[in-house]
Each structure stands twice: as C-alpha cells, then as structure tokens.
Coordinates of C-alpha atoms and ligand atoms in Angstrom, one line a residue:
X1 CA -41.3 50.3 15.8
X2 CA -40.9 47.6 12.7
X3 CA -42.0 44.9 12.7
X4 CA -39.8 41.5 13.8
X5 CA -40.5 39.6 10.5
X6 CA -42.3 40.8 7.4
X7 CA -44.5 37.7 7.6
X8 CA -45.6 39.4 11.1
X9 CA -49.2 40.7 9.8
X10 CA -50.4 41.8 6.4
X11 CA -50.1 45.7 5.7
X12 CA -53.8 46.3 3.5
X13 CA -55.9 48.7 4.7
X14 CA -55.5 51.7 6.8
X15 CA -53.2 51.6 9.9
X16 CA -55.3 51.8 13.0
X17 CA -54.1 52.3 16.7
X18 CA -56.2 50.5 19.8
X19 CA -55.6 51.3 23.0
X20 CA -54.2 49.2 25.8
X21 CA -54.4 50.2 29.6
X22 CA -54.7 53.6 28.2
X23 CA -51.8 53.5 25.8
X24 CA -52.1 53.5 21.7
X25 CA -50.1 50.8 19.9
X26 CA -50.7 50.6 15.9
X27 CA -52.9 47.4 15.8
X28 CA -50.7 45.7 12.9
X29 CA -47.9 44.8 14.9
X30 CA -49.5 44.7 18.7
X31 CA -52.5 43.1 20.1
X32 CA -54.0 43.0 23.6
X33 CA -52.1 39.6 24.3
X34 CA -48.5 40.6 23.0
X35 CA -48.9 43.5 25.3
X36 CA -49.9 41.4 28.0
X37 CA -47.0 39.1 27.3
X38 CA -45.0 42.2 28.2
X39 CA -46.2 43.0 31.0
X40 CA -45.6 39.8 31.9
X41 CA -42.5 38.9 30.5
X42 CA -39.9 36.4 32.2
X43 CA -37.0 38.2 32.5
X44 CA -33.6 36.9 33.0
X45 CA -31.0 38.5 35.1
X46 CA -28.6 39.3 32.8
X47 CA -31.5 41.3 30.0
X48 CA -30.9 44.5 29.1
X49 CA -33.9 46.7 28.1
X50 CA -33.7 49.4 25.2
X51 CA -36.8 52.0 26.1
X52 CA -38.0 54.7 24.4
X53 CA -40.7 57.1 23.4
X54 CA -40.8 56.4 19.4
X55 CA -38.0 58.0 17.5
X56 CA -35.9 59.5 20.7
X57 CA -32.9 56.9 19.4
X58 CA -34.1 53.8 19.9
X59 CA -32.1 52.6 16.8
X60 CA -29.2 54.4 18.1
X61 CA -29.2 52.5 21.2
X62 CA -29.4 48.8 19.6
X63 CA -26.7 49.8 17.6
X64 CA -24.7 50.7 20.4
X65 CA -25.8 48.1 23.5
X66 CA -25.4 45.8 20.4
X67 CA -21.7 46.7 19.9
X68 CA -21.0 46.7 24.0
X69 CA -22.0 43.3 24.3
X70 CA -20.0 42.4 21.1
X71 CA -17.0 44.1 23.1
X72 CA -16.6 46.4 19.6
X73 CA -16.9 43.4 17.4
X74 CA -18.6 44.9 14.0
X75 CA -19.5 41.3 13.1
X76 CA -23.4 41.6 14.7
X77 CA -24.4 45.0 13.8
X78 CA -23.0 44.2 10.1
X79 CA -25.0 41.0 9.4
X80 CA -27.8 41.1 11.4
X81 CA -31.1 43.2 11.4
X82 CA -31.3 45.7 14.2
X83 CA -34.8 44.3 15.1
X84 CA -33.4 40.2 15.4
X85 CA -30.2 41.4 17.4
X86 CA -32.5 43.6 20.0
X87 CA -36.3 42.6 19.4
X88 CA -39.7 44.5 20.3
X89 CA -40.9 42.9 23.2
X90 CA -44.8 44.2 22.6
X91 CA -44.4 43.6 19.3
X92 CA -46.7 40.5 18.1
X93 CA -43.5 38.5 17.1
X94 CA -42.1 38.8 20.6
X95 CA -43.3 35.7 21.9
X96 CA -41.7 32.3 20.6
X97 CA -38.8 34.2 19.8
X98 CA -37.2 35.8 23.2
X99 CA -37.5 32.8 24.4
X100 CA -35.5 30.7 22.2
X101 CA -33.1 34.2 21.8
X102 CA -29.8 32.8 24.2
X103 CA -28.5 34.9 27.4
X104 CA -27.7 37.8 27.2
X105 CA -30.4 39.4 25.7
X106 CA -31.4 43.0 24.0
X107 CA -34.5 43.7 24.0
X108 CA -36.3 47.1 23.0
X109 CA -40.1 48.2 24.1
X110 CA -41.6 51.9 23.0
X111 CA -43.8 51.2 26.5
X112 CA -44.4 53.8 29.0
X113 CA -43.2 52.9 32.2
X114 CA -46.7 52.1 33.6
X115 CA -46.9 48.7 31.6
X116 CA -43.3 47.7 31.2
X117 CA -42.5 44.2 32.3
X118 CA -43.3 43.6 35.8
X119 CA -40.2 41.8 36.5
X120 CA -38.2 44.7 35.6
X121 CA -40.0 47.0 37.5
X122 CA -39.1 44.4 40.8
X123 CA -35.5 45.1 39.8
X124 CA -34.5 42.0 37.5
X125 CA -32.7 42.8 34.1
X126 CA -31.6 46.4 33.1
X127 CA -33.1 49.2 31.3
X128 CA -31.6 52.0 29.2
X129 CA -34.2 55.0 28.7
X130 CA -33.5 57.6 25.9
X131 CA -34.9 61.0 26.1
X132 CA -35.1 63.7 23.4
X133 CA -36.2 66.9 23.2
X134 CA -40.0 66.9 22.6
X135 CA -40.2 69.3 19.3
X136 CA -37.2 66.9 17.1
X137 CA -39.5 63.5 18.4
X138 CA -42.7 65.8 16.5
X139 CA -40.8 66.6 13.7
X140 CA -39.2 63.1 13.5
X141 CA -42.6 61.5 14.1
X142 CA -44.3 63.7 11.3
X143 CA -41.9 62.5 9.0
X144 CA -42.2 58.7 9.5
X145 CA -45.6 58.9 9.3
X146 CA -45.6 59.8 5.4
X147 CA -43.4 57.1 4.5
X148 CA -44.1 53.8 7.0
X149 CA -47.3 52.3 5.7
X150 CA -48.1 50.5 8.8
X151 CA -48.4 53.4 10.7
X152 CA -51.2 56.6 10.1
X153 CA -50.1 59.6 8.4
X154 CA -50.3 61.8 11.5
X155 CA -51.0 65.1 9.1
X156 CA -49.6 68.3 9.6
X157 CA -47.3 69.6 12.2
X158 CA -50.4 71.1 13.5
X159 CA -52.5 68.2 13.7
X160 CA -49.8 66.3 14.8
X161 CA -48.9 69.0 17.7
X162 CA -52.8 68.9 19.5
X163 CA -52.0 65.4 19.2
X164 CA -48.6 65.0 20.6
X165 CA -49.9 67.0 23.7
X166 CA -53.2 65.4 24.1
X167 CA -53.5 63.5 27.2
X168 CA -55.2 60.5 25.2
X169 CA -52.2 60.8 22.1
X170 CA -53.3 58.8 19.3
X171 CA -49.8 58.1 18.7
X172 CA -47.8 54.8 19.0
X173 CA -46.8 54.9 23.0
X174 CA -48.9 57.5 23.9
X175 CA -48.3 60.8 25.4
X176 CA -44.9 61.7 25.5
X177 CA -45.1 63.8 28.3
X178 CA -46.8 60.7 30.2
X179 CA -44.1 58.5 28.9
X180 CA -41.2 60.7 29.8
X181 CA -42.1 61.5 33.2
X182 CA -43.2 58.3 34.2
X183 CA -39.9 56.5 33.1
X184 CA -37.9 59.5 34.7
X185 CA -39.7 59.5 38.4
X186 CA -37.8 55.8 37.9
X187 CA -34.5 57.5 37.3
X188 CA -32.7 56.6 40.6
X189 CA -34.2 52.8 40.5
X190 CA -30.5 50.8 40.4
X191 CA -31.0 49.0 37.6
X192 CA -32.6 51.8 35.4
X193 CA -30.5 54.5 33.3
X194 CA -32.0 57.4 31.5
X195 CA -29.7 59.3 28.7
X196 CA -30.5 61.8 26.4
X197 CA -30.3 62.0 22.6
X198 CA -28.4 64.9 22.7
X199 CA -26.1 64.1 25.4
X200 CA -25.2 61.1 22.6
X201 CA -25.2 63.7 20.5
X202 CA -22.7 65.7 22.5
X203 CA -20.4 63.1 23.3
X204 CA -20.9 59.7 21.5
X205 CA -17.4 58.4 22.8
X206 CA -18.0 59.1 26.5
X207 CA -22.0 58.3 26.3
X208 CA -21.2 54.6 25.1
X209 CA -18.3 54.5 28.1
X210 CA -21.5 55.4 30.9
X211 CA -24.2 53.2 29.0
X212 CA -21.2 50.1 28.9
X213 CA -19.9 50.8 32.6
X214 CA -24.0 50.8 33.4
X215 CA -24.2 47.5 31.5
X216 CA -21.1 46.1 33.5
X217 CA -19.1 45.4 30.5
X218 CA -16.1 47.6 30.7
X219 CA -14.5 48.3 27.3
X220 CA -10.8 48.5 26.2
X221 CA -10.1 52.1 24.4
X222 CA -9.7 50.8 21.0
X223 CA -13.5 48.9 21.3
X224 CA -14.4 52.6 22.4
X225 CA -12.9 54.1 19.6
X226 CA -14.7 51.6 17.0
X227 CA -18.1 51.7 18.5
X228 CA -18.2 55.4 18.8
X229 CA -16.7 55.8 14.9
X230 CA -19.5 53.0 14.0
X231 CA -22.3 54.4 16.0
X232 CA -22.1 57.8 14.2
X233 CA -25.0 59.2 12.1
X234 CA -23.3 59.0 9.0
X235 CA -22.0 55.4 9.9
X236 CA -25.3 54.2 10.8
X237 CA -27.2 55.4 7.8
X238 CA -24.6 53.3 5.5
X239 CA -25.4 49.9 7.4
X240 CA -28.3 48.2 5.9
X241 CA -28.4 46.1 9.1
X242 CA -29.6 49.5 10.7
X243 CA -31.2 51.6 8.6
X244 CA -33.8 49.8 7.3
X245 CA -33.6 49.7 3.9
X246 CA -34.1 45.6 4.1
X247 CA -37.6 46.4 4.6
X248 CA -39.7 46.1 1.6
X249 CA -41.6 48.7 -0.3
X250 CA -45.1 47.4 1.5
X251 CA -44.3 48.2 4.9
X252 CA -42.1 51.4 4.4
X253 CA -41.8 53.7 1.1
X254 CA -38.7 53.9 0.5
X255 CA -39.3 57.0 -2.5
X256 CA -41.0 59.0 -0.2
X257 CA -38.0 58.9 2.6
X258 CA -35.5 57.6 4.6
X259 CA -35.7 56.5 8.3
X260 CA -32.0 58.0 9.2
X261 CA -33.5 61.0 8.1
X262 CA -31.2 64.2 9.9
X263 CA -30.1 62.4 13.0
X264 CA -29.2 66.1 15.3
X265 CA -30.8 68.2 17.7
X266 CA -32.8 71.5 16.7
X267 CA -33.9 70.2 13.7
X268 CA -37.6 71.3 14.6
X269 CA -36.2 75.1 14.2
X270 CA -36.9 74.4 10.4
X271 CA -40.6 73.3 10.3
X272 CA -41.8 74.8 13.2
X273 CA -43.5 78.7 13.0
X274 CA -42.9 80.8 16.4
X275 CA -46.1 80.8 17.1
X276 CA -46.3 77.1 17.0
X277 CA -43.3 76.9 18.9
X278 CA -44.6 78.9 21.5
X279 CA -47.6 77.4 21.7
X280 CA -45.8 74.2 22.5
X281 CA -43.6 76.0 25.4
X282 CA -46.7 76.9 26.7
X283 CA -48.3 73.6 27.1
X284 CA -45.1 71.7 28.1
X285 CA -44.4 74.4 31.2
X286 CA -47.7 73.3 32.0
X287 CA -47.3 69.3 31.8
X288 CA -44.1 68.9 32.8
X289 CA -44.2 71.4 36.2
X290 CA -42.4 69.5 38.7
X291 CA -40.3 67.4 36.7
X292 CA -36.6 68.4 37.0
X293 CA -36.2 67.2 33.2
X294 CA -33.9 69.0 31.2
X295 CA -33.9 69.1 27.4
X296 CA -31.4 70.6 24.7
X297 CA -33.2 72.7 22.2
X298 CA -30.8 73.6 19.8
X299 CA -27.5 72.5 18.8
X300 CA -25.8 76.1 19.7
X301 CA -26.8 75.3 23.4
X302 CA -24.6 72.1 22.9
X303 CA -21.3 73.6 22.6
X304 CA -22.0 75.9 25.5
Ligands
PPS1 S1 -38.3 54.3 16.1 O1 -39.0 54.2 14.8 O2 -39.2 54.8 17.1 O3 -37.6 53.1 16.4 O4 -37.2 55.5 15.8 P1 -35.9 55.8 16.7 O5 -34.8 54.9 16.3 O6 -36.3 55.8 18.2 O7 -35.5 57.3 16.3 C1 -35.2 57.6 15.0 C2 -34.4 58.9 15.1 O8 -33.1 58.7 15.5 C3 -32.1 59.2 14.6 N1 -30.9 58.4 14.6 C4 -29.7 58.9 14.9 N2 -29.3 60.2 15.2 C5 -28.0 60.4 15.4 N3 -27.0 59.5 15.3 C6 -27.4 58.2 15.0 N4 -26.4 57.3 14.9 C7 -28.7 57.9 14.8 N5 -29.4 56.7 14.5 C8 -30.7 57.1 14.4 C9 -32.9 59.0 13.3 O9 -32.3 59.7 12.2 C10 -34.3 59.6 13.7 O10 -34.2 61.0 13.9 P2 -34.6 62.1 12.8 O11 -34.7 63.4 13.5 O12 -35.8 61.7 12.1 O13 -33.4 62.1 11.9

C-alpha cells in the first residue's frame, strides 16, 4: 500500500481515490495506466504473486515468500525494504522496475481478482491470496488511515463501516466483500492459493511449510524453524526493513502510530459496540450468502 520510492509522487494536498473499472485506488500512487500495466503485465513463469485486500497481511506474506525463496537466509528481509524485495505491481513505480527486477520475482497487488494480470488469470506465475476476518481489516484500516498521509482519514468506525459495506467502497481495492469472493470462486485454479490471517496466526510454522510446498521450494527444518521465529509479530515489528519506519514523516506519521499496530485476531472486540457488530453480521449474511468462506472471529475460537 506504500509507495515503491518516496520520489514516486508528491504528498500535498488531500489524498483522493479515482476509480478504475469500478475499483478505488488512492490517486497518489496509482493512475489509469499503472493499472492498465497490471492488467497487462508480462508475467514470467516462475512469478509469485502476493494478493490481498489492504491490511489482511500483505506485509506478512513478503516477509515470509521473501524468506522461502531466500531458503531461510535473513540476509534479504534484513537489508532490504519490503516494498523493493516484493513490489506493488499497480503501483505507479511498477513499470521500469519489474522489469529490470531478475527471476524469480515477488510481486504484491491489493487488486481484486476482476483486474489482476491477465496472464495470471490464463494460469502463468503463482498467486498467494490472504484472507482476514472482515471486522480486524475495519479496525486495521481505521487505524492507518489517521496516520498514512497519502491515504484519506476514513473517519469513524461508523463512517468507515457504511463504507466498508458499500458496494461502490471508497476504499483503496474496493469492496471487500467483492474482493474476497471474487479471488475465492478462483480458489481451486492450480496455480492460486488462498490462506487466512488467522490460520498464520494459528500456526505460523506449518502455514509457511503449505505456502513453501505451494511455491515448490521445499524447506529443510531448521530454515522452518528460522522463518517461522522471524516471521513473528513481535520479530517483524523490530525489522525496519518491514515495518516501515524508513518511511519519512510526509508520507506516514510516525507520532500518531505505528503500522505493526496489534498484529492478532479479535482485535475489533475492543472498538466495536454490539450493535455495530451486529449490524455488520447482518449485512455480511447477506453479501456473502453462497460463499463457503469461513472466518475466525476471535482468538478463543483459535484454540478450539
Ligand atoms: S497494507 O498496508 O495493506 O499492506 O497492510 P497489510 O500488510 O496487508 O496488513 C497490516 C496488518 O497485518 C499485521 N501484521 C502482522 N500480524 C501478525 N504477525 C505479523 N508478523 C504481522 N505483520 C503484519 C499488521 O500489524 C496489521 O494489522 P493490525 O491489526 O493493524 O495490527
């Protein structure tokens, strides 16, 4: 969701989001071309996508496809930026540098399924889809917004909620609930894998052995031992290379909070009222009848 470089666009005036095919992208870091330079990217082979709905994990997963191709070798994810090592594809810096980026490449795209790259959807390349439960993306979301500058303060959890299930979103990627289910009708496609948040959250050891064996790049035990140990929360929210703290004070406020904020499931529980939380049951039955999706809520249901 950051930019590639800082010199990427200038960050005065007021975030705005434009709308592409449908979809809303903040206008500072994506324009009607990069987005049709996705769509009709030239994927290799050997690519490996990193898709998500904005904060489901998308960080999480560089980190980790990062440390799979690496075999467990720290030396990437400890001296290069997590958006160099596994770029934005839509992003306006995409293009002129994934093509000079060497085989095999890690690339991340917040896109909903409808306008990911062509290629991919014929089967070239590979893509890893996170999922998360719906209410900790809201709360996640609400928080970011207050302290990234490129992006619109999306107001209160209320505001943000008749957002988050309007079918025109004004949030970056959209609706989630067109997002998620578009993705996950593509769940059997051979050379797509969805994961959860909080199955990663469940078992980070044995969810980095199914995204590797996925990937085709079997791992020794000890190079599961380190990525899982490195891969944690707290791990990841020491690593500058990760948690963006490299980027300066114009594009993210740094006083006002941090981007590896709580990093669990059920975190909602704390912000949301019942009623709001009920309200929200009530539309999701509604948008997501038919879809065999199945979310954790809370992180008691996780120890079941
Ligand atoms: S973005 O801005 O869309 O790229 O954000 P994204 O990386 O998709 O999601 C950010 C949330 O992921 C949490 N996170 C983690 N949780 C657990 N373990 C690890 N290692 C980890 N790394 C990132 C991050 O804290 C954000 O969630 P919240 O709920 O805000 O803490």
């Amino acid at each position: 969701m950051i930019p590639q470089t800082m010199e990427e666009n200038d960050n005065k005036g007021n975030c705005q989001l434009h709308e592409y095919k449908g979809v809303s992208f903040p206008t500072k870091i994506h324009t009607p071309e990069s987005l049709q330079y996705m769509e009709d990217f030239d994927v290799r082979d050997d690519d490996v996508f990193v898709a998500a709905y904005p904060k489901s994990g998308t960080t999480w997963m560089q980190e980790i496809t990062t440390l799979i191709l690496s075999g467990g070798d720290l030396t990437p994810v400890n001296t290069i930026p997590n958006w160099k090592r596994v770029p934005w594809v839509e992003n306006i810096s995409g293009k002129g540098f994934l093509e000079n980026c060497p085989s095999p490449r890690l690339i991340s795209t917040h896109a909903p399924y409808s306008i990911a790259p062509k290629k991919l959807k014929e089967g070239k390349g590979k893509a890893i889809y996170i999922t998360r439960n719906p209410k900790d993306i809201m709360v996640s979301l609400l928080h970011f917004s207050k302290f990234v500058r490129f992006f619109a303060d999306i107001g209160t959890l209320e505001e943000c909620f008749r957002n988050f299930v309007s079918n025109k979103a004004q949030l970056h990627g959209g609706s989630w609930f067109t997002h998620v289910r578009g993705w996950h009708e593509h769940k059997d496609d051979p050379n797509i894998f969805i994961i959860s948040f909080e199955d990663m959250v469940k078992d980070l050891r044995g969810s980095v052995k199914r995204i590797a064996d996925f990937m085709e790049r079997p791992l020794s035990e000890s190079a599961l031992d380190t990525i899982a140990e490195h891969c944690t929360f707290s791990s990841m929210k020491k690593n500058p290379m990760a948690n963006y703290s490299l980027i300066s004070n114009d594009w993210l406020d740094h006083n006002v909070g941090t981007f590896m904020r709580k990093g669990t499931v059920g975190n909602w529980k704390s912000e949301f009222t019942v009623a709001l939380s009920e309200a929200f049951d009530t539309v999701y039955a509604k948008k997501m009848e038919g879809c065999d999706l199945k979310f954790i809520w809370d992180i008691a249901e996780l120890h079941k």
